[in-house]
Amino acid sequence: MEAARERRRAGIRRGLPFGIAVFAISLSFGVLARPLMGSLAPIVMSIFVFSGSAQFGALAVLTAGGSTGAAIAAAVLLNARYLAMGLALAPSLLGRPLSRAAFALTTVDASWAAASRGDGTFDPWYMVGVSIPQYTGWVLGTIVGVFVGPRLGDPNALGLDALFPAFFVALLFEEARGRRRLAAAGGGAGIALVLTPLVPAGLPILAAAAAAVAASRMRS
Amino acid sequence: MTGVWVTVAVLALATAVLRLAGPLTVGGRPLPARALIIVELLASALLAALVMVETFGKGRSLTLDARALGVAFAAVALWRRAPMTVVVVGAAVVTAVARLLT
C-alpha cells in the first residue's frame, strides 16, 4: 500500500502542469457552453464526462446548430479511442472488477500516456495520480468559466471562438503520429471541408470517420 | 434545454462504458485487429475535421476570418513545443487582436 501511495504522489507531481493547462481550457469551455447549455449542465458534464475532446466536440456541433443526435454521435466517436486505451490498459489492472473499474474511470489521454511503461504495461496508481490534478482543474475551471463568462462580454471579441480549433489542433498534434494517423487526419479534414456547405451541421464531422476506415487499410 | 441534458446524460454513460469496456471484459473476446486499428484512427480523423469546421465554418458555408490566424499561431506554437496553455490562450489573443485591427 505504501508503494501505491508513493506512485500516486509521483503521479500527482507529474500531473500538476497538466492540471493548470486543463484549468484554462475548461474555463473557456464553461464560458462558451454557458449561453447554450445554462450554468448547471456544463458543470455536471465536466464532473461526469471528464473529456475535453468529447465535451468541446459536442458543444461545437450544438453551437453550429447541429442536432442532439449529431452532437452525441460526434462526441462518442471522438471518445472511441478510450476503448483502445482500455484494452491496452486491461492486463495491467489487477484485483476485483470494482477496483479495476475504479482505475479505468480515471483514464484520460495525458495520464494514460504518462503511465505507460513503454513495454505494453501500465502503472495504475501513477495514472490515478496524474489524473487527480487534471480532474480538479477540469471541474474547477468549468465552474469558474460558467460564472465569470457573463461578465466577460462578447466571447468572440475576446477570440474565445478560436479556442475550440486551437484546442483540437493541440490534441491532433499529440494524436496524429505515424503515416496511418496522418492519413486519417488529412482525409478527415478534406471530408469536413467538402461537406460543410452541402449537409447539415455535425454531419461533416461524423462523415470524417470514413477517413479512419479508409486509412485502416494502409500499412502502418 | 431537454436536448442539452440528454446530451450530458448519454455522453456521461457512453464515456464510462468506453473507459470500462476493456478493463472489465478482458479474458473475454478482444476486438478484431482491424476494428482496433479503426478505433485508434477515429480520433485523428475527427479532430482534423473539427479543426476545419471550427476554423473555416460559418453555418453552412466556409469563410476565412481572424480565427485562421489564431489557429495558425496555435500550430506554430505547438511546433515550437510551447505548453498547451500558451497555445490555446495565445490563439484567442491573436484572434482578438486581429479582430480589433480589422
Short mmCIF file of C-alpha atoms in Angstrom, two decimals:
data_model
loop_
_atom_site.label_atom_id
_atom_site.label_comp_id
_atom_site.label_asym_id
_atom_site.label_seq_id
_atom_site.Cartn_x
_atom_site.Cartn_y
_atom_site.Cartn_z
CA MET A 1 0.00 0.00 0.00
CA GLU A 2 2.96 2.27 0.82
CA ALA A 3 4.33 1.76 -2.69
CA ALA A 4 0.91 2.57 -4.16
CA ARG A 5 0.77 5.85 -2.23
CA GLU A 6 4.28 6.70 -3.40
CA ARG A 7 3.38 6.04 -7.05
CA ARG A 8 0.20 8.08 -6.70
CA ARG A 9 2.14 11.01 -5.21
CA ALA A 10 4.69 10.84 -8.03
CA GLY A 11 1.79 10.87 -10.48
CA ILE A 12 0.21 13.92 -8.85
CA ARG A 13 3.51 15.82 -9.17
CA ARG A 14 3.70 14.87 -12.84
CA GLY A 15 0.07 15.87 -13.36
CA LEU A 16 0.23 19.37 -11.83
CA PRO A 17 1.29 21.20 -15.03
CA PHE A 18 -1.42 19.31 -16.95
CA GLY A 19 -3.90 20.41 -14.26
CA ILE A 20 -3.05 24.08 -14.82
CA ALA A 21 -3.43 23.81 -18.60
CA VAL A 22 -6.67 21.87 -18.20
CA PHE A 23 -8.00 24.57 -15.87
CA ALA A 24 -7.51 27.24 -18.56
CA ILE A 25 -9.14 25.05 -21.21
CA SER A 26 -12.16 24.06 -19.12
CA LEU A 27 -12.58 27.71 -18.08
CA SER A 28 -13.09 28.53 -21.75
CA PHE A 29 -15.42 25.51 -22.03
CA GLY A 30 -17.52 26.98 -19.20
CA VAL A 31 -17.57 30.43 -20.82
CA LEU A 32 -18.55 29.09 -24.27
CA ALA A 33 -21.04 26.48 -23.00
CA ARG A 34 -23.00 28.78 -20.69
CA PRO A 35 -25.03 30.69 -23.34
CA LEU A 36 -26.14 27.42 -24.93
CA MET A 37 -26.32 24.99 -22.00
CA GLY A 38 -27.10 27.19 -18.99
CA SER A 39 -24.91 27.21 -15.90
CA LEU A 40 -25.56 23.80 -14.35
CA ALA A 41 -25.31 21.43 -17.34
CA PRO A 42 -21.68 22.32 -18.28
CA ILE A 43 -20.55 21.68 -14.68
CA VAL A 44 -22.44 18.36 -14.46
CA MET A 45 -20.94 17.43 -17.82
CA SER A 46 -17.38 18.14 -16.63
CA ILE A 47 -17.94 16.12 -13.43
CA PHE A 48 -19.34 13.03 -15.17
CA VAL A 49 -17.87 13.08 -18.69
CA PHE A 50 -14.39 14.48 -17.90
CA SER A 51 -13.23 14.51 -21.51
CA GLY A 52 -12.16 17.66 -23.29
CA SER A 53 -12.47 16.36 -26.83
CA ALA A 54 -15.98 14.94 -26.29
CA GLN A 55 -17.25 18.00 -24.43
CA PHE A 56 -15.83 20.54 -26.88
CA GLY A 57 -16.86 18.30 -29.79
CA ALA A 58 -20.47 18.08 -28.62
CA LEU A 59 -20.55 21.82 -27.86
CA ALA A 60 -19.08 22.61 -31.28
CA VAL A 61 -21.82 20.64 -33.05
CA LEU A 62 -24.58 22.16 -30.90
CA THR A 63 -23.21 25.71 -31.34
CA ALA A 64 -23.13 25.22 -35.12
CA GLY A 65 -26.84 24.35 -34.94
CA GLY A 66 -26.43 20.57 -35.20
CA SER A 67 -28.95 18.17 -33.64
CA THR A 68 -28.64 16.46 -30.26
CA GLY A 69 -28.08 13.15 -32.05
CA ALA A 70 -25.26 14.54 -34.18
CA ALA A 71 -23.60 16.11 -31.12
CA ILE A 72 -23.75 12.83 -29.18
CA ALA A 73 -22.55 10.73 -32.12
CA ALA A 74 -19.59 13.03 -32.84
CA ALA A 75 -18.53 13.04 -29.17
CA VAL A 76 -18.86 9.24 -28.83
CA LEU A 77 -16.72 8.72 -31.95
CA LEU A 78 -14.15 11.17 -30.58
CA ASN A 79 -14.03 9.13 -27.38
CA ALA A 80 -13.93 5.75 -29.13
CA ARG A 81 -10.17 5.86 -28.55
CA TYR A 82 -10.88 5.11 -24.86
CA LEU A 83 -11.93 1.64 -25.99
CA ALA A 84 -8.49 1.00 -27.46
CA MET A 85 -6.78 2.64 -24.47
CA GLY A 86 -8.82 0.47 -22.07
CA LEU A 87 -7.95 -2.73 -23.93
CA ALA A 88 -4.26 -1.81 -23.68
CA LEU A 89 -4.63 -0.95 -20.00
CA ALA A 90 -6.63 -4.05 -19.00
CA PRO A 91 -3.79 -6.56 -18.36
CA SER A 92 -2.08 -4.06 -16.01
CA LEU A 93 -5.15 -3.71 -13.77
CA LEU A 94 -5.31 -6.33 -11.05
CA GLY A 95 -7.93 -7.12 -8.44
CA ARG A 96 -11.68 -7.35 -8.37
CA PRO A 97 -13.92 -5.89 -11.07
CA LEU A 98 -14.91 -2.96 -8.83
CA SER A 99 -11.31 -1.90 -8.27
CA ARG A 100 -10.48 -2.43 -11.95
CA ALA A 101 -13.46 -0.25 -12.85
CA ALA A 102 -12.33 2.50 -10.46
CA PHE A 103 -8.90 2.59 -12.09
CA ALA A 104 -10.38 2.51 -15.59
CA LEU A 105 -12.64 5.51 -14.91
CA THR A 106 -9.59 7.72 -14.26
CA THR A 107 -8.36 7.19 -17.85
CA VAL A 108 -7.63 10.42 -19.72
CA ASP A 109 -5.18 10.84 -22.58
CA ALA A 110 -2.32 12.55 -20.71
CA SER A 111 -2.49 10.18 -17.70
CA TRP A 112 -2.72 7.05 -19.83
CA ALA A 113 0.31 8.14 -21.85
CA ALA A 114 2.27 9.13 -18.73
CA ALA A 115 1.50 5.79 -17.01
CA SER A 116 2.70 3.72 -19.97
CA ARG A 117 5.92 1.93 -19.05
CA GLY A 118 6.81 1.60 -22.73
CA ASP A 119 6.73 -2.20 -22.71
CA GLY A 120 2.98 -2.56 -23.10
CA THR A 121 2.30 -2.43 -19.35
CA PHE A 122 0.94 0.47 -17.29
CA ASP A 123 1.43 1.81 -13.76
CA PRO A 124 -2.19 2.12 -12.49
CA TRP A 125 -1.54 4.16 -9.32
CA TYR A 126 0.68 6.55 -11.27
CA MET A 127 -2.16 7.02 -13.77
CA VAL A 128 -4.60 7.78 -10.95
CA GLY A 129 -2.09 10.32 -9.59
CA VAL A 130 -1.66 12.13 -12.93
CA SER A 131 -5.46 12.27 -13.33
CA ILE A 132 -6.14 13.86 -9.91
CA PRO A 133 -4.85 17.40 -10.71
CA GLN A 134 -6.45 17.20 -14.16
CA TYR A 135 -9.86 16.26 -12.78
CA THR A 136 -9.62 19.02 -10.16
CA GLY A 137 -8.54 21.58 -12.78
CA TRP A 138 -11.21 20.46 -15.25
CA VAL A 139 -14.14 20.74 -12.83
CA LEU A 140 -12.93 23.96 -11.11
CA GLY A 141 -12.18 25.61 -14.48
CA THR A 142 -15.68 24.83 -15.74
CA ILE A 143 -17.27 26.31 -12.60
CA VAL A 144 -15.17 29.48 -12.84
CA GLY A 145 -15.88 29.76 -16.58
CA VAL A 146 -19.63 29.43 -16.15
CA PHE A 147 -19.69 32.18 -13.52
CA VAL A 148 -17.20 34.69 -15.00
CA GLY A 149 -18.45 34.15 -18.57
CA PRO A 150 -21.37 36.58 -18.44
CA ARG A 151 -19.07 39.32 -17.02
CA LEU A 152 -16.61 38.99 -19.91
CA GLY A 153 -18.86 40.48 -22.57
CA ASP A 154 -18.80 39.17 -26.16
CA PRO A 155 -16.80 35.89 -26.22
CA ASN A 156 -15.93 36.44 -29.90
CA ALA A 157 -14.37 39.86 -29.21
CA LEU A 158 -12.01 38.00 -26.85
CA GLY A 159 -11.18 35.45 -29.53
CA LEU A 160 -12.71 32.64 -27.46
CA ASP A 161 -14.22 31.06 -30.59
CA ALA A 162 -10.63 30.36 -31.73
CA LEU A 163 -10.08 28.34 -28.54
CA PHE A 164 -12.11 25.39 -29.91
CA PRO A 165 -9.98 24.81 -33.01
CA ALA A 166 -6.74 25.67 -31.17
CA PHE A 167 -7.55 23.04 -28.54
CA PHE A 168 -8.34 20.46 -31.24
CA VAL A 169 -5.08 21.31 -33.08
CA ALA A 170 -3.20 20.68 -29.82
CA LEU A 171 -4.90 17.28 -29.34
CA LEU A 172 -4.35 16.42 -33.01
CA PHE A 173 -0.66 17.31 -32.70
CA GLU A 174 -0.31 14.68 -29.95
CA GLU A 175 -2.55 12.15 -31.67
CA ALA A 176 -1.62 12.17 -35.34
CA ARG A 177 1.78 10.48 -35.21
CA GLY A 178 2.71 7.99 -37.91
CA ARG A 179 1.65 7.51 -41.51
CA ARG A 180 -1.77 5.96 -40.93
CA ARG A 181 -2.88 8.53 -38.38
CA LEU A 182 -1.67 11.41 -40.58
CA ALA A 183 -3.60 9.93 -43.49
CA ALA A 184 -6.73 9.64 -41.32
CA ALA A 185 -6.31 13.27 -40.23
CA GLY A 186 -5.77 14.52 -43.80
CA GLY A 187 -8.77 12.57 -45.07
CA GLY A 188 -10.96 13.73 -42.19
CA ALA A 189 -10.03 17.37 -42.81
CA GLY A 190 -10.80 17.06 -46.54
CA ILE A 191 -14.17 15.37 -45.96
CA ALA A 192 -15.20 18.05 -43.45
CA LEU A 193 -14.29 20.93 -45.79
CA VAL A 194 -16.06 19.43 -48.79
CA LEU A 195 -19.24 18.51 -46.88
CA THR A 196 -19.67 21.67 -44.75
CA PRO A 197 -21.53 23.63 -47.48
CA LEU A 198 -23.53 20.56 -48.51
CA VAL A 199 -25.01 18.89 -45.42
CA PRO A 200 -26.41 19.99 -42.01
CA ALA A 201 -24.03 20.91 -39.17
CA GLY A 202 -22.48 17.99 -37.33
CA LEU A 203 -22.69 15.55 -40.24
CA PRO A 204 -19.37 16.63 -41.84
CA ILE A 205 -17.64 15.66 -38.59
CA LEU A 206 -19.37 12.26 -38.43
CA ALA A 207 -18.58 11.61 -42.10
CA ALA A 208 -14.88 12.16 -41.33
CA ALA A 209 -14.98 8.75 -39.61
CA ALA A 210 -14.87 7.28 -43.15
CA ALA A 211 -11.27 8.52 -43.37
CA ALA A 212 -10.37 6.35 -40.36
CA VAL A 213 -11.87 3.30 -42.08
CA ALA A 214 -10.02 4.09 -45.32
CA ALA A 215 -6.69 4.73 -43.54
CA SER A 216 -7.00 1.43 -41.63
CA ARG A 217 -6.34 -0.36 -44.93
CA MET A 218 -2.90 1.25 -45.19
CA ARG A 219 0.17 -0.49 -43.90
CA SER A 220 1.46 1.21 -40.73
CA MET B 1 -32.87 22.56 -22.95
CA THR B 2 -34.02 18.92 -22.81
CA GLY B 3 -31.60 18.20 -25.66
CA VAL B 4 -28.74 19.61 -23.59
CA TRP B 5 -29.48 17.32 -20.63
CA VAL B 6 -29.94 14.31 -22.92
CA THR B 7 -26.53 15.08 -24.43
CA VAL B 8 -24.94 15.33 -20.96
CA ALA B 9 -26.55 12.11 -19.68
CA VAL B 10 -25.86 9.99 -22.77
CA LEU B 11 -22.26 11.20 -23.02
CA ALA B 12 -21.59 10.55 -19.34
CA LEU B 13 -22.88 7.00 -19.75
CA ALA B 14 -21.20 6.35 -23.11
CA THR B 15 -17.82 7.67 -21.95
CA ALA B 16 -17.95 5.48 -18.82
CA VAL B 17 -18.81 2.43 -20.95
CA LEU B 18 -15.91 3.18 -23.33
CA ARG B 19 -13.50 3.58 -20.40
CA LEU B 20 -14.74 0.41 -18.66
CA ALA B 21 -15.25 -1.94 -21.60
CA GLY B 22 -11.62 -3.01 -21.99
CA PRO B 23 -10.71 -3.49 -18.32
CA LEU B 24 -13.95 -5.30 -17.45
CA THR B 25 -14.13 -7.65 -20.43
CA VAL B 26 -10.52 -8.76 -20.65
CA GLY B 27 -10.41 -12.52 -20.71
CA GLY B 28 -13.45 -12.29 -22.94
CA ARG B 29 -13.04 -11.79 -26.65
CA PRO B 30 -10.78 -8.90 -27.67
CA LEU B 31 -11.74 -6.72 -30.66
CA PRO B 32 -10.57 -7.97 -34.07
CA ALA B 33 -7.25 -6.34 -35.08
CA ARG B 34 -8.80 -4.38 -37.95
CA ALA B 35 -11.55 -2.89 -35.72
CA LEU B 36 -8.95 -1.91 -33.15
CA ILE B 37 -6.98 -0.04 -35.82
CA ILE B 38 -10.10 1.86 -36.94
CA VAL B 39 -10.89 2.77 -33.33
CA GLU B 40 -7.35 4.11 -32.93
CA LEU B 41 -7.61 6.19 -36.11
CA LEU B 42 -11.02 7.72 -35.34
CA ALA B 43 -9.63 10.41 -33.02
CA SER B 44 -7.17 11.71 -35.67
CA ALA B 45 -9.85 11.82 -38.38
CA LEU B 46 -12.48 13.53 -36.23
CA LEU B 47 -10.10 16.00 -34.58
CA ALA B 48 -8.86 17.13 -38.00
CA ALA B 49 -12.48 17.52 -39.18
CA LEU B 50 -13.31 19.59 -36.09
CA VAL B 51 -10.30 21.85 -36.68
CA MET B 52 -11.53 22.58 -40.23
CA VAL B 53 -15.18 23.17 -39.28
CA GLU B 54 -14.30 25.33 -36.28
CA THR B 55 -11.69 27.36 -38.17
CA PHE B 56 -13.36 27.89 -41.55
CA GLY B 57 -17.02 27.04 -40.99
CA LYS B 58 -19.71 29.69 -40.69
CA GLY B 59 -23.07 27.95 -40.60
CA ARG B 60 -23.34 26.07 -43.88
CA SER B 61 -20.53 27.98 -45.63
CA LEU B 62 -16.76 28.32 -45.48
CA THR B 63 -15.06 31.61 -44.68
CA LEU B 64 -11.59 32.95 -43.93
CA ASP B 65 -11.53 35.22 -40.87
CA ALA B 66 -9.49 36.07 -37.76
CA ARG B 67 -9.89 32.54 -36.36
CA ALA B 68 -7.50 31.23 -39.03
CA LEU B 69 -4.73 33.50 -37.68
CA GLY B 70 -5.34 32.23 -34.15
CA VAL B 71 -5.21 28.60 -35.27
CA ALA B 72 -2.06 29.28 -37.32
CA PHE B 73 -0.50 30.70 -34.17
CA ALA B 74 -1.51 27.55 -32.27
CA ALA B 75 0.09 25.31 -34.90
CA VAL B 76 3.37 27.26 -34.85
CA ALA B 77 3.39 27.36 -31.04
CA LEU B 78 2.89 23.56 -30.89
CA TRP B 79 5.65 23.04 -33.42
CA ARG B 80 7.93 25.18 -31.20
CA ARG B 81 6.87 22.95 -28.26
CA ALA B 82 5.02 25.68 -26.35
CA PRO B 83 2.92 24.48 -23.40
CA MET B 84 -0.79 23.80 -24.01
CA THR B 85 -1.91 26.87 -22.03
CA VAL B 86 0.24 29.19 -24.18
CA VAL B 87 -1.10 27.51 -27.33
CA VAL B 88 -4.81 27.95 -26.57
CA VAL B 89 -4.67 31.30 -24.76
CA GLY B 90 -2.31 32.66 -27.44
CA ALA B 91 -4.71 31.58 -30.19
CA ALA B 92 -7.53 33.51 -28.51
CA VAL B 93 -5.35 36.62 -28.03
CA VAL B 94 -4.13 36.59 -31.67
CA THR B 95 -7.74 36.24 -32.89
CA ALA B 96 -8.98 39.02 -30.62
CA VAL B 97 -6.19 41.40 -31.69
CA ALA B 98 -6.79 40.60 -35.38
CA ARG B 99 -10.50 41.45 -34.93
CA LEU B 100 -9.61 44.68 -33.13
CA LEU B 101 -7.36 45.77 -36.02
CA THR B 102 -9.75 44.97 -38.88
#
